[in-house]
Coordinates of N, CA, C and O in Angstrom, one line a residue:
M1 N 244.1 19.1 44.5 CA 242.7 18.8 43.5 C 242.3 19.9 42.8 O 241.2 20.9 44.4
S2 N 241.9 20.1 41.9 CA 241.1 22.1 41.6 C 239.7 21.6 41.7 O 239.3 20.6 42.0
A3 N 238.7 22.4 41.8 CA 237.5 22.2 41.8 C 236.8 21.5 40.9 O 235.7 20.8 40.8
L4 N 237.4 21.9 39.2 CA 236.3 20.9 38.5 C 236.8 19.7 38.8 O 235.7 19.2 37.8
S5 N 238.3 19.5 38.6 CA 238.2 18.2 38.7 C 237.8 17.6 39.9 O 237.3 16.5 39.5
K6 N 237.1 17.7 41.0 CA 236.1 17.4 41.9 C 235.0 16.9 41.2 O 234.2 16.2 41.4
A7 N 234.4 18.1 40.7 CA 232.9 18.3 40.2 C 233.2 17.4 39.2 O 231.7 16.1 39.2
K8 N 233.8 16.7 38.0 CA 234.3 16.0 37.5 C 234.2 14.4 37.9 O 233.2 13.6 37.7
G9 N 234.5 14.2 39.0 CA 235.1 13.0 39.7 C 233.1 12.8 40.9 O 233.6 11.6 40.9
F10 N 232.9 13.7 40.5 CA 231.1 13.7 41.7 C 230.6 12.5 41.0 O 230.5 12.0 42.0
K11 N 230.5 12.2 40.0 CA 229.4 11.9 40.1 C 229.9 10.3 40.0 O 229.4 9.2 40.4
K12 N 231.6 9.6 40.3 CA 232.0 8.9 40.6 C 232.3 8.6 42.4 O 232.7 7.3 42.4
S13 N 232.0 9.7 42.3 CA 232.4 9.4 44.5 C 230.7 8.9 44.9 O 229.5 8.2 44.5
K14 N 230.9 8.8 45.8 CA 229.6 8.1 47.0 C 228.8 8.5 47.2 O 227.9 8.4 47.1
S15 N 229.0 10.1 46.9 CA 227.9 11.4 47.2 C 227.2 11.3 46.1 O 225.9 11.2 45.7
G16 N 227.8 11.6 44.7 CA 227.1 11.0 43.6 C 226.2 9.6 43.4 O 225.2 10.4 42.9
L17 N 226.9 8.9 43.6 CA 226.3 8.1 43.7 C 225.1 7.5 44.4 O 223.6 7.2 44.3
Y18 N 225.3 8.2 45.8 CA 223.7 8.5 46.5 C 223.0 9.3 45.6 O 221.3 9.4 46.0
V19 N 223.0 10.9 45.9 CA 222.3 11.4 44.8 C 221.3 10.6 43.8 O 220.1 10.8 43.3
S20 N 222.2 9.6 42.6 CA 222.1 9.7 41.5 C 220.7 8.0 42.4 O 219.7 8.0 41.5
M21 N 221.2 7.0 43.5 CA 220.3 6.3 43.8 C 218.9 7.0 43.9 O 217.7 5.8 44.4
A22 N 219.0 7.9 45.3 CA 217.5 8.9 45.4 C 216.7 9.1 44.7 O 215.6 9.0 44.2
T23 N 217.3 10.1 43.1 CA 216.9 10.5 42.3 C 215.8 9.2 40.8 O 214.8 9.0 41.0
S24 N 216.4 7.7 41.4 CA 216.2 6.9 40.4 C 215.0 6.2 41.9 O 214.1 6.0 41.4
A25 N 214.7 6.0 42.9 CA 214.1 5.7 43.7 C 212.8 7.2 43.9 O 211.5 6.2 43.5
F26 N 213.0 7.8 43.5 CA 212.3 9.3 43.1 C 211.6 9.1 42.1 O 210.0 8.9 41.5
G27 N 212.3 7.9 41.2 CA 211.3 7.6 39.8 C 210.3 6.6 40.0 O 209.2 6.3 39.6
A28 N 210.5 5.8 41.0 CA 209.7 4.7 41.7 C 208.5 5.0 41.8 O 207.6 4.8 42.0
V29 N 208.3 6.3 42.1 CA 207.4 7.1 42.9 C 206.5 7.5 41.6 O 204.9 6.8 41.6
G30 N 206.8 7.8 40.5 CA 206.0 8.1 39.4 C 206.0 6.7 38.5 O 204.8 6.6 38.2
V31 N 206.2 6.0 39.2 CA 206.3 4.7 38.4 C 204.9 3.7 38.9 O 203.3 3.2 38.3
Y32 N 205.0 4.1 40.4 CA 203.9 3.6 41.5 C 202.3 4.5 40.9 O 201.4 4.1 40.6
K33 N 202.6 5.4 40.1 CA 201.6 6.1 40.0 C 200.8 5.8 38.8 O 199.7 5.8 38.9
Q34 N 201.9 5.3 38.1 CA 201.5 5.2 36.5 C 200.6 3.4 37.0 O 199.8 3.8 35.8
I35 N 201.1 2.6 37.5 CA 200.9 1.6 37.5 C 199.1 1.7 38.3 O 198.2 0.9 38.1
K36 N 198.7 2.8 39.2 CA 197.6 3.2 40.1 C 197.1 3.5 39.1 O 195.5 3.2 39.2
K37 N 197.3 4.4 38.3 CA 196.0 5.0 36.8 C 196.0 3.8 36.0 O 194.2 3.6 35.7
A38 N 196.7 2.6 35.4 CA 196.1 2.3 34.9 C 194.9 0.9 35.1 O 195.0 0.9 34.7
R39 N 195.8 0.6 36.1 CA 195.2 -0.3 37.0 C 193.1 0.3 37.3 O 192.3 -0.8 36.9
G40 N 193.5 1.5 37.5 CA 192.2 2.4 37.3 C 191.6 2.2 35.9 O 189.8 2.4 36.2
D41 N 192.4 2.8 35.4 CA 191.7 2.5 33.3 C 191.1 2.0 33.0 O 191.2 1.3 31.6
N42 N 191.8 0.2 33.9 CA 191.9 -0.7 33.1 C 192.3 -0.9 31.8 O 192.2 -1.5 30.6
D43 N 193.4 -0.3 31.6 CA 194.6 0.1 30.6 C 196.2 -0.9 30.9 O 197.2 -0.5 31.8
T44 N 195.9 -1.9 30.0 CA 196.5 -3.3 30.0 C 198.1 -2.6 28.8 O 199.1 -3.1 29.9
L45 N 197.6 -1.5 28.5 CA 199.2 -1.2 27.7 C 200.0 -0.2 28.4 O 201.2 -0.2 28.6
R46 N 199.5 0.6 29.2 CA 199.6 1.7 29.9 C 200.2 0.7 31.3 O 201.2 1.2 31.8
L47 N 200.0 -0.2 31.7 CA 200.2 -1.2 33.4 C 201.3 -1.9 32.6 O 202.4 -1.6 33.1
L48 N 201.6 -2.2 31.4 CA 202.9 -2.5 30.6 C 204.2 -2.0 30.4 O 205.2 -2.1 30.8
D49 N 203.6 -0.6 30.3 CA 204.8 0.1 30.3 C 205.6 0.7 31.8 O 206.6 0.7 32.0
A50 N 204.2 0.3 33.0 CA 204.8 1.0 34.2 C 205.6 -0.2 34.3 O 206.2 0.1 34.9
V51 N 204.9 -1.4 33.6 CA 206.2 -2.1 34.9 C 208.0 -2.2 34.4 O 208.3 -2.7 34.4
V52 N 207.4 -2.0 32.7 CA 208.8 -2.4 31.9 C 209.8 -0.9 32.6 O 210.8 -1.0 32.2
T53 N 209.2 0.1 33.3 CA 210.0 0.7 33.6 C 210.2 1.2 34.7 O 211.4 1.0 34.9
G54 N 209.2 -0.1 35.5 CA 209.9 -0.3 36.7 C 211.0 -1.1 37.1 O 211.6 -1.1 37.9
A55 N 210.9 -2.2 35.9 CA 212.1 -3.3 35.8 C 213.4 -2.3 35.7 O 214.8 -2.3 36.4
A56 N 212.9 -1.5 34.5 CA 214.4 -0.5 34.2 C 215.0 0.2 35.8 O 216.0 0.4 35.7
V57 N 214.3 0.8 36.8 CA 214.2 1.9 37.7 C 215.2 0.9 38.5 O 216.2 0.7 39.8
V58 N 214.4 -0.3 38.7 CA 215.3 -1.7 39.9 C 216.6 -2.3 39.1 O 217.7 -1.9 40.7
T59 N 216.6 -2.3 37.8 CA 217.8 -2.2 37.2 C 219.2 -1.3 38.1 O 219.8 -1.6 38.0
N60 N 218.5 -0.3 37.6 CA 219.3 0.7 37.9 C 219.7 1.5 39.0 O 221.3 1.6 39.3
L61 N 218.8 1.4 40.3 CA 219.5 0.9 41.4 C 220.3 -0.3 41.8 O 220.9 0.5 42.5
A62 N 220.1 -1.1 41.1 CA 221.1 -2.5 41.6 C 222.7 -2.2 41.0 O 223.9 -2.5 42.2
I63 N 222.7 -1.9 39.9 CA 223.8 -1.1 39.0 C 224.2 -0.3 40.2 O 225.7 -0.6 40.6
L64 N 224.1 1.0 40.6 CA 224.0 2.3 41.2 C 224.5 1.2 42.6 O 226.0 1.8 43.1
Y65 N 223.9 0.4 43.2 CA 224.6 -0.1 44.7 C 225.5 -1.1 44.3 O 226.5 -1.3 45.1
R66 N 225.7 -1.9 43.2 CA 227.0 -2.4 42.9 C 228.0 -1.8 42.9 O 229.4 -1.4 43.3
E67 N 227.8 -0.2 42.2 CA 229.1 0.2 42.3 C 229.3 0.9 43.0 O 230.3 1.6 43.7
L68 N 228.0 1.2 44.4 CA 228.7 1.6 45.7 C 229.2 1.2 45.9 O 230.6 1.7 47.6
K69 N 229.1 -0.6 46.1 CA 229.8 -1.3 47.0 C 231.1 -0.7 46.3 O 232.5 -1.6 47.7
R70 N 231.7 -1.3 44.8 CA 232.8 -0.9 44.5 C 233.5 0.2 45.0 O 235.2 -0.5 45.2
L71 N 233.1 1.1 45.0 CA 233.7 2.4 45.2 C 234.7 2.0 46.7 O 236.0 2.5 46.9
G72 N 233.9 1.4 47.5 CA 234.2 1.5 49.2 C 235.6 2.2 50.0 O 234.4 3.2 49.9
D73 N 236.1 2.6 50.0 CA 237.0 3.2 50.4 C 238.2 3.9 49.3 O 238.6 5.3 49.8
D74 N 237.8 3.7 48.4 CA 238.7 4.8 47.5 C 237.7 6.2 46.4 O 237.4 6.0 45.5
D75 N 236.9 6.2 47.7 CA 236.2 8.1 47.1 C 236.9 8.8 45.9 O 237.7 9.2 47.1
V76 N 236.4 9.6 45.3 CA 236.9 10.5 44.7 C 237.3 11.6 45.4 O 238.5 12.4 45.2
L77 N 236.4 12.1 46.0 CA 236.3 13.1 46.8 C 237.0 13.6 48.0 O 237.6 14.4 48.6
L78 N 237.5 12.1 49.1 CA 237.8 12.2 50.2 C 239.7 11.7 49.1 O 240.4 12.2 50.5
G79 N 239.4 11.3 48.0 CA 241.3 10.8 47.6 C 242.2 12.3 47.7 O 243.4 11.7 47.5

């Protein structure tokens, strides 16, 4: 397997999914800060935006987790 094909398959590997999950979890920190600031400023619109963004982050994490479970032992980089 060439290095190029391994690089293309990285996103569908367990390692790639873990990196994507970490990136999404890091986005949750930004959402938390946005919620905290919106509450402090009593800004309902920004609070709503933060909640919707938070829901997107949670959904993304759930999808990545599902893909990780589906991958099982069929890891592209190991295979």
